Amino acid sequence: MSAERASAPAGEAAIWHDVECGAYAADLAIWTDLADRCGDPVLELGAGTGRLALHLARAGHRVIGLDYDEELIAAQRERAAGLPVTPLLADARGFELPEPVALALAPMQFLQMLADRAERLACLDGVAAQLLPGGRVAAAMVEGMPEPEEGEPLLPDVREVDGWVYSSLPLEAAVGPEHIHVRRLRQRVSPSGELTDTPDEVTICTLTADQLEAEAA
């Protein structure tokens, strides 16, 4: 087991980020439309390996991709070579940008993944202080979980890297009064067929768009 882990591909944080987020494209059109209307530069909060930042850059925008994970920023920097993307290693709860921005984006429920109201306000304060006059902030929100649909079971998100197969399967979303706990099973299969299972959980603060707007105000 330990020998297998030692020979696994380096940069597994980036791999899992790509498995669970990298293929999502349903939101790209709306972010691109906002960037086209608001102008540059564009800040992406929680940019990770660059799913959205690179897309906007390929559409002709100058983008600052902020994330606090060194491994994700390293992957973003490598993939952004030749594109107008500035990877920024920083904490969204306190950061300084290289220049003010016309638009700040928080996709993938990023603001709800901060721990509490105090952390959201710290992030929003930082954004507000570094917006150009007339600048905008846009955030993706989830206000509740939909009822499960009957039919085929959910399929895992899968990616192969250097002969290793990475799979992430959503298991359940437990909705509480203050948080939604999204539980999933991560599986890694080595080139020789050895399987490793790891449970994973993402916590999302229950928050409506109206509540977030009131906090921002």
GROMACS .gro file of C-alpha atoms in nm, residues 66 89-96 119 122-123 126 130:
model
   14
   66LEU     CA    1  -0.670   3.330  -0.714
   89LEU     CA    2  -0.135   3.230  -0.465
   90ALA     CA    3  -0.340   3.398  -0.192
   91ASP     CA    4  -0.613   3.345   0.065
   92ALA     CA    5  -0.951   3.482  -0.045
   93ARG     CA    6  -1.011   3.603   0.313
   94GLY     CA    7  -0.726   3.854   0.279
   95PHE     CA    8  -0.544   3.932  -0.045
   96GLU     CA    9  -0.389   4.203  -0.257
  119GLU     CA   10  -1.501   3.471   0.643
  122ALA     CA   11  -1.352   3.929   0.487
  123CYS     CA   12  -1.354   3.802   0.130
  126GLY     CA   13  -1.115   4.246  -0.010
  130GLN     CA   14  -1.009   4.631  -0.528
   0.00000   0.00000   0.00000
